[in-house]
Amino acid sequence: MKHLKFGLALLVSLCFLSVPVWAWRSLSAPFALPDPASSGEVETEGASIHYMTFGDTEGLPVLLLHGGLGAAEDFGSQIPALSEQYRLIAIDSRGHGRSTDDDQPYSYTLMARDALAVMDALSLDKAAIVGWSDGGNIGLELAITAPERVTGVFAIGANYDVSGVKPSAGGDGLVGQYVGYAVAQYGAISPTPDSFGPFSEKVFAMWGSQPSFSEDQLRGIATPFVVAAGIYEEAIDEAHTRRMSDLIPDAELLLIENASHFAQWQQPEVVNAAILDFLGSLNAD
């Protein structure tokens, strides 16, 4: 694999564009999603999982797995760049975005099975994973439990156990802005737009005890892996990120300058270049 060198109410102002040094302290919306090539729902384990596809139907399949409380829109700033070469499948996790829910508690194991169900419905034997936050944790789950289905994982802002979450994350202003954004987005696209309260309670309950991967499980990962995070991460401790990279054999560590937990929104060009570099290395293999 190539060595990677690329080191909720929305803010109305895009001030970081004119004063780049402050990008990591700003949160502005990703680009709007382009029209998908196709979309659909997969019925699995009590939920209807919504997906959209973009890009080159002959390209390497890439699952886009969004963050907690979010939806496929999280990758609006990545899809135009990645879709030129790759077949993208953007999944709304159960209960999130356009997907439905049931009474089961959330878990990364269950959401990983949902992702596999979408792959099965699309007749995909294998796919690369680009996951942000919870999506990165689902990528970890898949690399550990279904490695034969995964060509590589690019995880941004992920953690492998709850000790990696900073105690200050819940009171962080930027995290609060993201939650406000998620509330508005949920109301606009969810099939149950008035249920953000019970939905978010299930997400928060999951965060309280998961993920809980062991260090031995990480040492057993044989899938090509990038562990990425903004250098100003307000949610995940940098020592935890570095430890994850050390534990996963041959993993690449990418610390993104002038970015926080929302790196793919704050530094899309840098993040997109790094993802393309990683996916290109998988194609080369």
Coordinates of N, CA and C in Angstrom, one line a residue, residues 136-237:
G136 N -17.0 4.6 10.7 CA -15.6 4.0 10.8 C -15.7 2.8 11.8
N137 N -16.5 2.9 12.8 CA -16.6 1.8 13.8 C -17.3 0.6 13.1
I138 N -18.2 0.9 12.3 CA -18.9 -0.2 11.5 C -17.8 -0.9 10.6
G139 N -17.0 0.0 10.0 CA -15.9 -0.6 9.2 C -14.9 -1.5 10.0
L140 N -14.6 -1.1 11.2 CA -13.8 -1.9 12.1 C -14.5 -3.3 12.3
E141 N -15.8 -3.2 12.6 CA -16.6 -4.4 12.8 C -16.5 -5.4 11.6
L142 N -16.7 -4.8 10.4 CA -16.7 -5.6 9.2 C -15.3 -6.2 9.0
A143 N -14.2 -5.4 9.3 CA -12.8 -5.9 9.1 C -12.5 -7.1 10.0
I144 N -13.2 -7.0 11.2 CA -12.9 -8.1 12.2 C -13.8 -9.3 11.9
T145 N -15.1 -9.1 11.6 CA -16.0 -10.2 11.6 C -16.3 -10.7 10.2
A146 N -16.1 -9.9 9.2 CA -16.4 -10.3 7.8 C -15.3 -9.9 6.8
P147 N -14.0 -10.2 7.1 CA -12.9 -9.7 6.3 C -12.9 -10.2 4.9
E148 N -13.6 -11.3 4.6 CA -13.7 -11.8 3.3 C -14.6 -10.9 2.4
R149 N -15.3 -10.0 3.0 CA -16.2 -9.1 2.3 C -15.6 -7.7 2.1
V150 N -14.5 -7.4 2.6 CA -13.9 -6.1 2.7 C -12.6 -6.0 2.0
T151 N -12.4 -5.1 1.0 CA -11.2 -4.9 0.4 C -10.3 -3.9 1.1
G152 N -10.8 -3.0 1.9 CA -10.0 -2.1 2.6 C -11.0 -1.1 3.4
V153 N -10.4 -0.5 4.5 CA -11.2 0.4 5.3 C -10.5 1.7 5.5
F154 N -11.1 2.8 5.2 CA -10.6 4.2 5.4 C -11.6 4.7 6.5
A155 N -11.1 4.8 7.7 CA -11.9 5.2 8.9 C -11.5 6.5 9.4
I156 N -12.4 7.5 9.4 CA -12.2 8.8 9.9 C -12.9 9.0 11.2
G157 N -12.1 9.4 12.3 CA -12.7 9.7 13.6 C -13.3 8.5 14.2
A158 N -12.8 7.4 14.1 CA -13.3 6.2 14.7 C -12.7 5.9 16.1
N159 N -13.3 5.0 16.8 CA -12.7 4.5 18.1 C -13.0 3.1 18.2
Y160 N -12.1 2.3 18.9 CA -12.3 0.9 19.1 C -12.9 0.5 20.4
D161 N -12.8 1.4 21.4 CA -13.6 1.2 22.6 C -13.9 2.6 23.2
V162 N -14.8 2.5 24.2 CA -15.4 3.8 24.7 C -14.3 4.6 25.5
S163 N -13.2 4.0 25.8 CA -12.2 4.8 26.5 C -11.6 5.9 25.6
G164 N -11.7 5.7 24.3 CA -11.1 6.7 23.4 C -11.9 8.0 23.3
V165 N -13.1 8.0 23.8 CA -14.0 9.2 23.7 C -13.6 10.2 24.7
K166 N -13.3 11.5 24.4 CA -13.0 12.5 25.3 C -14.2 12.8 26.2
P167 N -14.0 12.9 27.5 CA -15.1 13.3 28.4 C -15.7 14.6 28.1
S168 N -15.0 15.5 27.5 CA -15.5 16.8 27.1 C -16.3 16.9 25.9
A169 N -16.4 15.8 25.1 CA -17.0 15.8 23.8 C -18.5 16.2 23.9
G170 N -19.2 15.7 24.9 CA -20.6 16.0 25.0 C -20.9 17.5 25.2
G171 N -20.0 18.2 25.8 CA -20.2 19.7 26.0 C -19.5 20.6 25.0
D172 N -18.9 20.0 23.9 CA -18.2 20.8 23.0 C -19.1 21.5 22.1
G173 N -18.8 22.8 21.8 CA -19.7 23.6 21.0 C -19.9 23.1 19.6
L174 N -18.8 22.7 19.0 CA -18.9 22.2 17.6 C -19.7 20.9 17.5
V175 N -19.6 20.0 18.5 CA -20.4 18.8 18.5 C -21.8 19.2 18.7
G176 N -22.1 20.2 19.5 CA -23.5 20.7 19.6 C -24.1 21.2 18.3
Q177 N -23.2 21.9 17.6 CA -23.7 22.4 16.3 C -24.0 21.3 15.3
Y178 N -23.2 20.2 15.4 CA -23.5 19.1 14.5 C -24.8 18.4 14.9
V179 N -25.1 18.3 16.2 CA -26.3 17.7 16.7 C -27.5 18.6 16.2
G180 N -27.4 19.9 16.2 CA -28.4 20.7 15.7 C -28.7 20.5 14.2
Y181 N -27.6 20.4 13.5 CA -27.7 20.0 12.1 C -28.4 18.7 11.9
A182 N -28.0 17.7 12.7 CA -28.6 16.4 12.6 C -30.1 16.4 12.9
V183 N -30.5 17.2 13.8 CA -32.0 17.4 14.2 C -32.7 17.9 12.9
A184 N -32.2 18.9 12.3 CA -32.9 19.5 11.2 C -32.9 18.5 10.0
Q185 N -31.8 17.8 9.8 CA -31.7 16.9 8.7 C -32.7 15.7 8.9
Y186 N -32.8 15.2 10.1 CA -33.7 14.1 10.4 C -35.1 14.5 10.2
G187 N -35.5 15.7 10.6 CA -36.8 16.2 10.3 C -37.2 16.3 8.9
A188 N -36.2 16.5 8.1 CA -36.4 16.8 6.6 C -36.5 15.5 5.8
I189 N -35.8 14.4 6.2 CA -35.7 13.2 5.4 C -36.1 11.9 6.0
S190 N -36.3 11.9 7.3 CA -36.7 10.6 8.0 C -38.1 10.3 7.7
P191 N -38.4 9.0 7.6 CA -39.8 8.6 7.5 C -40.6 8.8 8.8
T192 N -39.9 9.0 9.9 CA -40.6 9.3 11.2 C -40.0 10.7 11.7
P193 N -40.3 11.8 11.0 CA -39.6 13.0 11.3 C -39.8 13.6 12.7
D194 N -40.8 13.1 13.4 CA -41.0 13.7 14.8 C -40.4 12.8 15.9
S195 N -39.6 11.8 15.5 CA -39.1 10.8 16.5 C -37.6 11.0 16.8
F196 N -37.0 12.2 16.6 CA -35.6 12.4 16.8 C -35.2 12.0 18.3
G197 N -36.1 12.4 19.2 CA -35.8 12.2 20.6 C -35.6 10.7 20.9
P198 N -36.5 9.8 20.7 CA -36.3 8.4 21.0 C -35.2 7.8 20.1
F199 N -35.1 8.2 18.9 CA -34.0 7.8 18.0 C -32.6 8.1 18.6
S200 N -32.5 9.4 19.0 CA -31.2 9.8 19.5 C -30.8 9.1 20.8
E201 N -31.8 8.8 21.6 CA -31.6 8.1 22.9 C -31.0 6.8 22.6
K202 N -31.4 6.1 21.6 CA -30.9 4.8 21.2 C -29.4 4.9 20.7
V203 N -29.1 6.0 20.0 CA -27.8 6.3 19.5 C -26.9 6.5 20.8
F204 N -27.3 7.4 21.7 CA -26.5 7.7 22.8 C -26.3 6.5 23.7
A205 N -27.3 5.6 23.8 CA -27.1 4.4 24.6 C -26.0 3.5 24.0
M206 N -26.0 3.4 22.7 CA -25.0 2.7 22.0 C -23.6 3.3 22.3
W207 N -23.5 4.6 22.2 CA -22.2 5.2 22.5 C -21.7 5.0 23.9
G208 N -22.7 4.8 24.8 CA -22.3 4.6 26.2 C -21.5 3.3 26.5
S209 N -21.7 2.3 25.6 CA -21.1 1.0 25.9 C -20.3 0.4 24.7
Q210 N -20.4 1.1 23.5 CA -19.8 0.5 22.3 C -19.0 1.6 21.6
P211 N -18.0 1.2 20.8 CA -17.6 -0.2 20.5 C -16.8 -0.7 21.7
S212 N -16.5 -2.0 21.6 CA -15.8 -2.7 22.7 C -14.9 -3.7 22.1
F213 N -14.1 -3.4 21.1 CA -13.2 -4.3 20.4 C -12.0 -4.5 21.3
S214 N -11.5 -5.7 21.4 CA -10.2 -5.9 22.1 C -9.0 -5.6 21.3
E215 N -7.9 -5.4 22.0 CA -6.7 -5.1 21.2 C -6.3 -6.4 20.4
D216 N -6.6 -7.6 20.9 CA -6.3 -8.8 20.1 C -7.1 -8.8 18.8
Q217 N -8.3 -8.3 18.9 CA -9.1 -8.3 17.7 C -8.5 -7.3 16.7
L218 N -8.0 -6.2 17.1 CA -7.4 -5.3 16.2 C -6.1 -5.9 15.6
R219 N -5.4 -6.6 16.4 CA -4.1 -7.2 16.0 C -4.4 -8.2 14.9
G220 N -5.6 -8.8 14.9 CA -5.9 -9.8 13.9 C -6.5 -9.3 12.6
I221 N -6.6 -8.0 12.5 CA -7.1 -7.4 11.2 C -6.1 -7.6 10.1
A222 N -6.5 -8.2 9.0 CA -5.6 -8.3 7.9 C -6.0 -7.5 6.7
T223 N -7.0 -6.7 6.8 CA -7.5 -5.8 5.8 C -6.7 -4.5 5.7
P224 N -6.4 -4.1 4.5 CA -5.7 -2.7 4.4 C -6.6 -1.7 5.1
F225 N -5.9 -0.8 5.9 CA -6.6 0.0 6.8 C -5.9 1.4 6.9
V226 N -6.7 2.5 6.9 CA -6.2 3.8 7.2 C -7.0 4.3 8.4
V227 N -6.3 4.7 9.4 CA -6.8 5.3 10.6 C -6.6 6.8 10.5
A228 N -7.7 7.6 10.3 CA -7.6 9.0 10.0 C -8.3 9.8 11.1
A229 N -7.8 11.0 11.3 CA -8.5 11.9 12.3 C -7.9 13.3 12.1
G230 N -8.7 14.3 12.5 CA -8.2 15.6 12.5 C -7.3 15.8 13.7
I231 N -6.3 16.7 13.5 CA -5.4 16.9 14.6 C -6.0 17.7 15.8
Y232 N -7.2 18.3 15.6 CA -7.9 19.0 16.6 C -9.2 18.2 17.0
E233 N -9.1 16.9 17.0 CA -10.3 16.1 17.3 C -10.8 16.5 18.7
E234 N -12.1 16.8 18.7 CA -12.8 17.1 19.9 C -13.5 15.9 20.5
A235 N -13.7 14.8 19.8 CA -14.4 13.7 20.2 C -13.5 12.5 20.6
I236 N -12.5 12.2 19.8 CA -11.7 11.0 20.1 C -10.2 11.5 20.5
D237 N -9.7 10.9 21.5 CA -8.4 11.3 22.0 C -7.3 10.8 21.0

